[in-house]
């Protein structure tokens, strides 16, 4: 299937590590132009350089998206380089374990800065370009929005709000033909996931085995490529009548009958 993404400029936040790296690479394979907005300088320079060497004019815009002004800077630099923006993939985030007892109101606010406010900021500043291109937005949320996790109020609130905003923006942007969808991963081995396993459990390997044994389809984690393929499809004009949807890409982990596992 030709996804018809050739030459389309797509901003991918956190686009050089984990799921974001998978998305940038997938988009590049489809001929799209990924703009990597990330604070991971070494990884982003490496990936952008690699894609440029392969003939894709990828751009890296460095900086922390939770800092005021950064979303505007990402959009301005993208627009001044390419003159158009077709897609936004809001993906950067961190499960920062701000719970009811740990963190307090300041920690909670800061967690929303890290996980939520830049999802809005980027779309706000990119909107004139998205209107012009009749583009698409994909918000990467999490199963935590549907299931909870415990001890992570800030992250859970942000992930739930991302789902609400997916519906809200899908409604608001109907007149412009801009589609908005969300992808919900559950268990994907990435640097973020590895850190969580290592810091939250005494025996990370045993915990990983326990989790994968409960994933209905093939008893394995989802790959970042499988998440990326869904994101690319939802960005693509080939999913042209799909908007406001939450797509859970997790091998049936969240929704299938417990008796199966
Ligand atoms: P990851 O491995 O940590 O990669 C995320 C990338 O985004 C990193 O380069 C990170 O930089 C960067 N980043 C994070 N916050 C940023 C900010 N404020 N400004 C600029 N760059 C920022 O994470 P991942 O596991 O791929 O997760 C990506 C998305 O998937 C997140 O929204 C996460 O909630 C969601 N998700 C993941 C899983 C999973 O199983 N992995 C499950 C459910 C949902 P640093 O390395 O400096 O943090």
CSV table of C-alpha atoms and ligand atoms in Angstrom, one decimal:
chain,number,residue,atom,x,y,z
A,1,UNK,CA,0.0,0.0,0.0
A,2,UNK,CA,1.3,3.4,-0.9
A,3,UNK,CA,0.7,5.6,2.1
A,4,UNK,CA,1.0,8.8,0.0
A,5,UNK,CA,3.3,10.4,2.6
A,6,UNK,CA,6.1,11.2,0.1
A,7,UNK,CA,7.6,14.6,0.7
A,8,UNK,CA,5.2,15.4,3.6
A,9,UNK,CA,6.8,17.1,6.6
A,10,UNK,CA,6.0,15.5,10.0
A,11,UNK,CA,7.1,16.8,13.4
A,12,UNK,CA,7.9,13.9,15.7
A,13,UNK,CA,8.5,14.8,19.3
A,14,UNK,CA,11.0,12.6,21.1
A,15,UNK,CA,11.7,11.4,17.6
A,16,UNK,CA,15.2,9.8,18.1
A,17,UNK,CA,14.7,7.3,20.9
A,18,UNK,CA,12.4,4.4,21.6
A,19,UNK,CA,9.0,4.7,19.9
A,20,UNK,CA,9.7,8.1,18.5
A,21,UNK,CA,12.8,6.7,16.7
A,22,UNK,CA,10.7,3.9,15.3
A,23,UNK,CA,8.2,6.5,14.0
A,24,UNK,CA,10.9,8.8,12.4
A,25,UNK,CA,12.5,5.8,10.7
A,26,UNK,CA,9.1,4.5,9.4
A,27,UNK,CA,8.1,7.9,8.1
A,28,UNK,CA,11.5,8.2,6.3
A,29,UNK,CA,11.0,4.8,4.7
A,30,UNK,CA,7.7,6.0,3.4
A,31,UNK,CA,9.4,9.1,1.8
A,32,UNK,CA,8.1,11.6,4.4
A,33,UNK,CA,10.4,14.2,6.0
A,34,UNK,CA,10.7,13.7,9.8
A,35,UNK,CA,11.4,16.7,12.0
A,36,UNK,CA,12.9,15.4,15.2
A,37,UNK,CA,12.0,17.6,18.2
A,38,UNK,CA,13.9,16.3,21.1
A,39,UNK,CA,16.3,17.1,24.0
A,40,UNK,CA,18.3,13.9,23.2
A,41,UNK,CA,21.0,15.7,21.3
A,42,UNK,CA,23.5,12.9,20.5
A,43,UNK,CA,20.8,10.4,19.3
A,44,UNK,CA,18.9,13.1,17.3
A,45,UNK,CA,22.0,14.3,15.5
A,46,UNK,CA,23.0,10.7,14.8
A,47,UNK,CA,19.6,9.8,13.4
A,48,UNK,CA,19.0,13.0,11.4
A,49,UNK,CA,22.5,12.6,9.9
A,50,UNK,CA,21.8,9.0,9.0
A,51,UNK,CA,18.6,9.9,7.2
A,52,UNK,CA,20.2,12.9,5.4
A,53,UNK,CA,22.9,10.6,4.2
A,54,UNK,CA,20.1,8.4,2.8
A,55,UNK,CA,18.7,11.3,0.9
A,56,UNK,CA,15.9,12.3,3.3
A,57,UNK,CA,16.2,16.0,4.4
A,58,UNK,CA,15.4,15.3,8.0
A,59,UNK,CA,15.7,18.1,10.5
A,60,UNK,CA,16.6,18.1,14.2
A,61,UNK,CA,15.3,20.8,16.5
A,62,UNK,CA,16.9,20.5,19.9
A,63,UNK,CA,15.4,21.6,23.2
A,64,UNK,CA,13.2,20.6,26.1
A,65,UNK,CA,9.5,20.8,25.0
A,66,UNK,CA,8.4,21.5,28.6
A,67,UNK,CA,10.2,24.9,28.5
A,68,UNK,CA,7.9,27.7,27.5
A,69,UNK,CA,8.7,28.9,23.9
A,70,UNK,CA,10.1,25.6,22.7
A,71,UNK,CA,6.9,24.5,20.8
A,72,UNK,CA,6.8,27.8,19.0
A,73,UNK,CA,10.5,27.4,18.1
A,74,UNK,CA,10.0,23.9,16.8
A,75,UNK,CA,7.2,25.1,14.5
A,76,UNK,CA,9.0,28.2,13.4
A,77,UNK,CA,12.2,26.3,12.5
A,78,UNK,CA,10.3,23.7,10.7
A,79,UNK,CA,8.3,26.2,8.7
A,80,UNK,CA,11.3,28.3,7.8
A,81,UNK,CA,13.2,25.2,6.5
A,82,UNK,CA,10.4,23.5,4.6
A,83,UNK,CA,7.5,26.1,4.2
A,84,UNK,CA,4.9,23.5,5.1
A,85,UNK,CA,3.9,21.1,7.9
A,86,UNK,CA,1.6,18.1,7.2
A,87,UNK,CA,1.7,16.1,10.4
A,88,UNK,CA,2.3,16.3,14.1
A,89,UNK,CA,3.2,13.2,16.2
A,90,UNK,CA,3.0,14.2,19.9
A,91,UNK,CA,5.1,11.4,21.4
A,92,UNK,CA,7.6,12.8,23.9
A,93,UNK,CA,6.9,12.0,27.5
A,94,UNK,CA,8.1,10.4,30.7
A,95,UNK,CA,6.5,8.2,33.4
A,96,UNK,CA,7.8,10.2,36.3
A,97,UNK,CA,6.1,8.4,39.2
A,98,UNK,CA,4.4,11.5,40.7
A,99,UNK,CA,1.9,9.7,42.9
A,100,UNK,CA,-0.6,10.8,45.5
A,101,UNK,CA,2.0,10.6,48.2
A,102,UNK,CA,5.2,11.4,46.2
A,103,UNK,CA,5.5,14.8,44.4
A,104,UNK,CA,2.7,16.9,45.8
A,105,UNK,CA,0.9,19.7,43.8
A,106,UNK,CA,4.2,21.1,42.5
A,107,UNK,CA,5.3,17.7,41.2
A,108,UNK,CA,1.9,17.1,39.7
A,109,UNK,CA,2.0,20.4,37.8
A,110,UNK,CA,5.6,19.7,36.6
A,111,UNK,CA,4.5,16.3,35.4
A,112,UNK,CA,1.8,17.9,33.2
A,113,UNK,CA,4.5,20.2,31.8
A,114,UNK,CA,6.5,17.2,30.8
A,115,UNK,CA,3.7,15.1,29.5
A,116,UNK,CA,0.7,17.3,28.4
A,117,UNK,CA,1.2,21.0,27.8
A,118,UNK,CA,3.5,20.5,24.9
A,119,UNK,CA,1.0,18.3,23.1
A,120,UNK,CA,-1.3,21.3,23.1
A,121,UNK,CA,1.4,23.8,22.4
A,122,UNK,CA,2.8,22.2,19.3
A,123,UNK,CA,-0.7,21.8,17.7
A,124,UNK,CA,-1.6,25.4,18.6
A,125,UNK,CA,1.4,26.8,16.9
A,126,UNK,CA,1.4,24.4,13.9
A,127,UNK,CA,-2.4,24.9,13.2
A,128,UNK,CA,-2.1,27.5,10.4
A,129,UNK,CA,0.2,25.1,8.5
A,130,UNK,CA,-2.0,22.0,9.3
A,131,UNK,CA,-5.0,23.9,7.9
A,132,UNK,CA,-3.2,24.7,4.7
A,133,UNK,CA,-2.0,21.0,4.2
A,134,UNK,CA,-5.3,19.4,5.5
A,135,UNK,CA,-2.9,17.5,7.7
A,136,UNK,CA,-3.1,14.9,10.4
A,137,UNK,CA,-2.2,14.6,14.1
A,138,UNK,CA,-1.4,11.5,16.1
A,139,UNK,CA,-1.2,11.7,19.9
A,140,UNK,CA,0.8,8.9,21.5
A,141,UNK,CA,-1.0,8.1,24.8
A,142,UNK,CA,-0.7,5.0,27.0
A,143,UNK,CA,-2.7,2.1,28.3
A,144,UNK,CA,-2.3,3.8,31.7
A,145,UNK,CA,-5.0,6.2,30.6
A,146,UNK,CA,-7.4,3.3,30.5
A,147,UNK,CA,-6.2,1.0,33.2
A,148,UNK,CA,-4.3,3.2,35.8
A,149,UNK,CA,-1.0,2.0,37.1
A,150,UNK,CA,-0.7,3.3,40.6
A,151,UNK,CA,1.8,5.9,42.0
A,152,UNK,CA,1.8,7.9,38.8
A,153,UNK,CA,-1.0,10.5,39.0
A,154,UNK,CA,0.7,13.1,36.8
A,155,UNK,CA,1.5,10.8,34.0
A,156,UNK,CA,-2.0,9.1,34.2
A,157,UNK,CA,-3.7,12.5,34.1
A,158,UNK,CA,-1.7,13.6,31.1
A,159,UNK,CA,-2.3,10.4,29.2
A,160,UNK,CA,-6.0,10.6,29.9
A,161,UNK,CA,-6.1,14.2,28.8
A,162,UNK,CA,-4.4,13.3,25.6
A,163,UNK,CA,-7.3,11.0,24.8
A,164,UNK,CA,-9.8,13.7,25.6
A,165,UNK,CA,-7.9,16.2,23.4
A,166,UNK,CA,-7.9,13.7,20.6
A,167,UNK,CA,-11.7,13.7,20.5
A,168,UNK,CA,-11.9,17.5,21.2
A,169,UNK,CA,-9.5,18.4,18.4
A,170,UNK,CA,-11.0,15.9,16.0
A,171,UNK,CA,-14.3,17.7,16.5
A,172,UNK,CA,-12.8,21.2,16.3
A,173,UNK,CA,-10.8,20.5,13.2
A,174,UNK,CA,-13.5,18.8,11.1
A,175,UNK,CA,-14.1,22.0,9.0
A,176,UNK,CA,-10.4,21.9,7.9
A,177,UNK,CA,-10.3,18.2,7.1
A,178,UNK,CA,-7.6,17.7,9.7
A,179,UNK,CA,-7.8,14.3,11.3
A,180,UNK,CA,-6.8,13.6,14.9
A,181,UNK,CA,-6.2,10.1,16.3
A,182,UNK,CA,-4.4,8.5,19.3
A,183,UNK,CA,-2.2,5.4,19.5
A,184,UNK,CA,-2.0,3.7,22.9
A,185,UNK,CA,1.0,1.4,23.5
A,186,UNK,CA,1.1,-0.8,26.5
A,187,UNK,CA,4.4,-2.7,26.7
A,188,UNK,CA,7.2,-1.7,24.3
A,189,UNK,CA,10.9,-2.2,25.1
A,190,UNK,CA,12.4,1.3,24.9
A,191,UNK,CA,15.0,3.3,27.0
A,192,UNK,CA,12.0,4.6,29.1
A,193,UNK,CA,10.6,1.1,29.7
A,194,UNK,CA,14.0,-0.3,30.6
A,195,UNK,CA,14.6,2.5,33.2
A,196,UNK,CA,11.2,1.8,34.7
A,197,UNK,CA,11.9,-2.0,35.0
A,198,UNK,CA,15.3,-1.3,36.5
A,199,UNK,CA,14.2,1.3,39.0
A,200,UNK,CA,10.8,-0.1,40.1
A,201,UNK,CA,11.7,-3.8,40.5
A,202,UNK,CA,14.4,-5.8,42.3
A,203,UNK,CA,14.5,-8.4,39.6
A,204,UNK,CA,13.7,-6.6,36.2
A,205,UNK,CA,14.2,-9.7,34.1
A,206,UNK,CA,11.7,-11.7,36.2
A,207,UNK,CA,9.2,-8.8,36.0
A,208,UNK,CA,9.6,-8.6,32.3
A,209,UNK,CA,8.9,-12.4,32.0
A,210,UNK,CA,5.8,-12.0,34.2
A,211,UNK,CA,4.4,-9.2,32.0
A,212,UNK,CA,5.1,-10.8,28.6
A,213,UNK,CA,3.5,-14.1,29.8
A,214,UNK,CA,0.2,-12.1,30.1
A,215,UNK,CA,0.3,-10.5,26.7
A,216,UNK,CA,-2.3,-12.6,24.7
A,217,UNK,CA,-0.9,-12.3,21.2
A,218,UNK,CA,2.3,-14.3,21.0
A,219,UNK,CA,3.3,-13.7,24.6
A,220,UNK,CA,5.7,-10.9,23.6
A,221,UNK,CA,6.1,-7.2,23.9
A,222,UNK,CA,4.9,-4.9,21.0
A,223,UNK,CA,7.8,-3.7,18.9
A,224,UNK,CA,8.4,0.0,18.3
A,225,UNK,CA,8.1,-0.7,14.6
A,226,UNK,CA,4.5,-2.0,15.2
A,227,UNK,CA,3.6,1.2,17.0
A,228,UNK,CA,5.3,3.2,14.2
A,229,UNK,CA,3.4,1.4,11.4
A,230,UNK,CA,0.1,2.3,13.0
A,231,UNK,CA,1.1,5.9,13.5
A,232,UNK,CA,2.2,6.2,9.9
A,233,UNK,CA,-1.1,4.7,8.7
A,234,UNK,CA,-3.1,7.2,10.8
A,235,UNK,CA,-1.1,10.1,9.4
A,236,UNK,CA,-1.6,8.8,5.9
A,237,UNK,CA,-4.3,9.9,3.6
A,238,UNK,CA,-5.0,6.2,3.3
A,239,UNK,CA,-6.8,6.4,6.6
A,240,UNK,CA,-8.7,9.4,5.2
A,241,UNK,CA,-12.1,8.8,7.0
A,242,UNK,CA,-10.7,7.8,10.4
A,243,UNK,CA,-10.7,10.6,13.0
A,244,UNK,CA,-11.1,10.9,16.8
A,245,UNK,CA,-10.1,7.3,17.4
A,246,UNK,CA,-8.0,5.7,20.1
A,247,UNK,CA,-6.1,2.7,18.7
A,248,UNK,CA,-4.7,0.3,21.3
A,249,UNK,CA,-1.6,-1.5,19.8
A,250,UNK,CA,-0.8,-4.0,22.5
A,251,UNK,CA,-1.4,-7.6,21.3
A,252,UNK,CA,-4.7,-7.6,23.2
A,253,UNK,CA,-3.2,-6.8,26.6
A,254,UNK,CA,-5.8,-4.3,27.7
A,255,UNK,CA,-9.0,-5.6,26.2
A,256,UNK,CA,-9.0,-9.4,25.8
A,257,UNK,CA,-10.6,-11.8,28.3
A,258,UNK,CA,-8.3,-12.5,31.3
A,259,UNK,CA,-9.1,-16.2,31.1
A,260,UNK,CA,-7.1,-16.4,27.9
A,261,UNK,CA,-3.9,-15.7,29.7
B,1,LIG,P1,11.8,7.1,25.6
B,1,LIG,O1,12.4,5.8,25.3
B,1,LIG,O2,12.2,7.8,26.9
B,1,LIG,O3,12.0,8.1,24.4
B,1,LIG,C1,11.4,9.4,24.5
B,1,LIG,C2,12.3,10.4,23.9
B,1,LIG,O4,11.6,11.7,24.0
B,1,LIG,C3,13.6,10.5,24.5
B,1,LIG,O5,14.6,10.9,23.6
B,1,LIG,C4,13.3,11.7,25.5
B,1,LIG,O6,14.5,12.3,26.0
B,1,LIG,C5,12.5,12.6,24.7
B,1,LIG,N1,11.7,13.5,25.5
B,1,LIG,C6,10.9,13.2,26.6
B,1,LIG,N2,10.4,14.3,27.1
B,1,LIG,C7,10.9,15.4,26.4
B,1,LIG,C8,10.7,16.8,26.4
B,1,LIG,N3,10.0,17.3,27.4
B,1,LIG,N4,11.4,17.5,25.5
B,1,LIG,C9,12.1,17.0,24.5
B,1,LIG,N5,12.3,15.6,24.4
B,1,LIG,C10,11.7,14.8,25.3
B,1,LIG,O7,10.2,6.9,25.7
B,1,LIG,P2,9.3,5.8,24.9
B,1,LIG,O8,9.1,4.6,25.8
B,1,LIG,O9,9.7,5.6,23.5
B,1,LIG,O10,7.9,6.6,25.0
B,1,LIG,C11,7.4,7.4,24.0
B,1,LIG,C12,5.9,7.7,24.2
B,1,LIG,O11,5.2,6.4,24.3
B,1,LIG,C13,5.6,8.4,25.5
B,1,LIG,O12,4.6,9.3,25.3
B,1,LIG,C14,5.1,7.3,26.5
B,1,LIG,O13,4.3,7.8,27.4
B,1,LIG,C15,4.4,6.4,25.5
B,1,LIG,N6,4.3,5.0,26.0
B,1,LIG,C16,5.3,4.2,26.0
B,1,LIG,C17,5.2,2.8,26.4
B,1,LIG,C18,6.3,1.8,26.4
B,1,LIG,O14,6.0,0.7,26.7
B,1,LIG,N7,7.5,2.2,26.1
B,1,LIG,C19,3.9,2.4,26.9
B,1,LIG,C20,2.9,3.3,26.9
B,1,LIG,C21,3.1,4.6,26.4
B,1,LIG,P3,15.2,11.8,27.4
B,1,LIG,O15,15.8,10.5,27.0
B,1,LIG,O16,16.1,12.9,27.8
B,1,LIG,O17,14.0,11.6,28.4
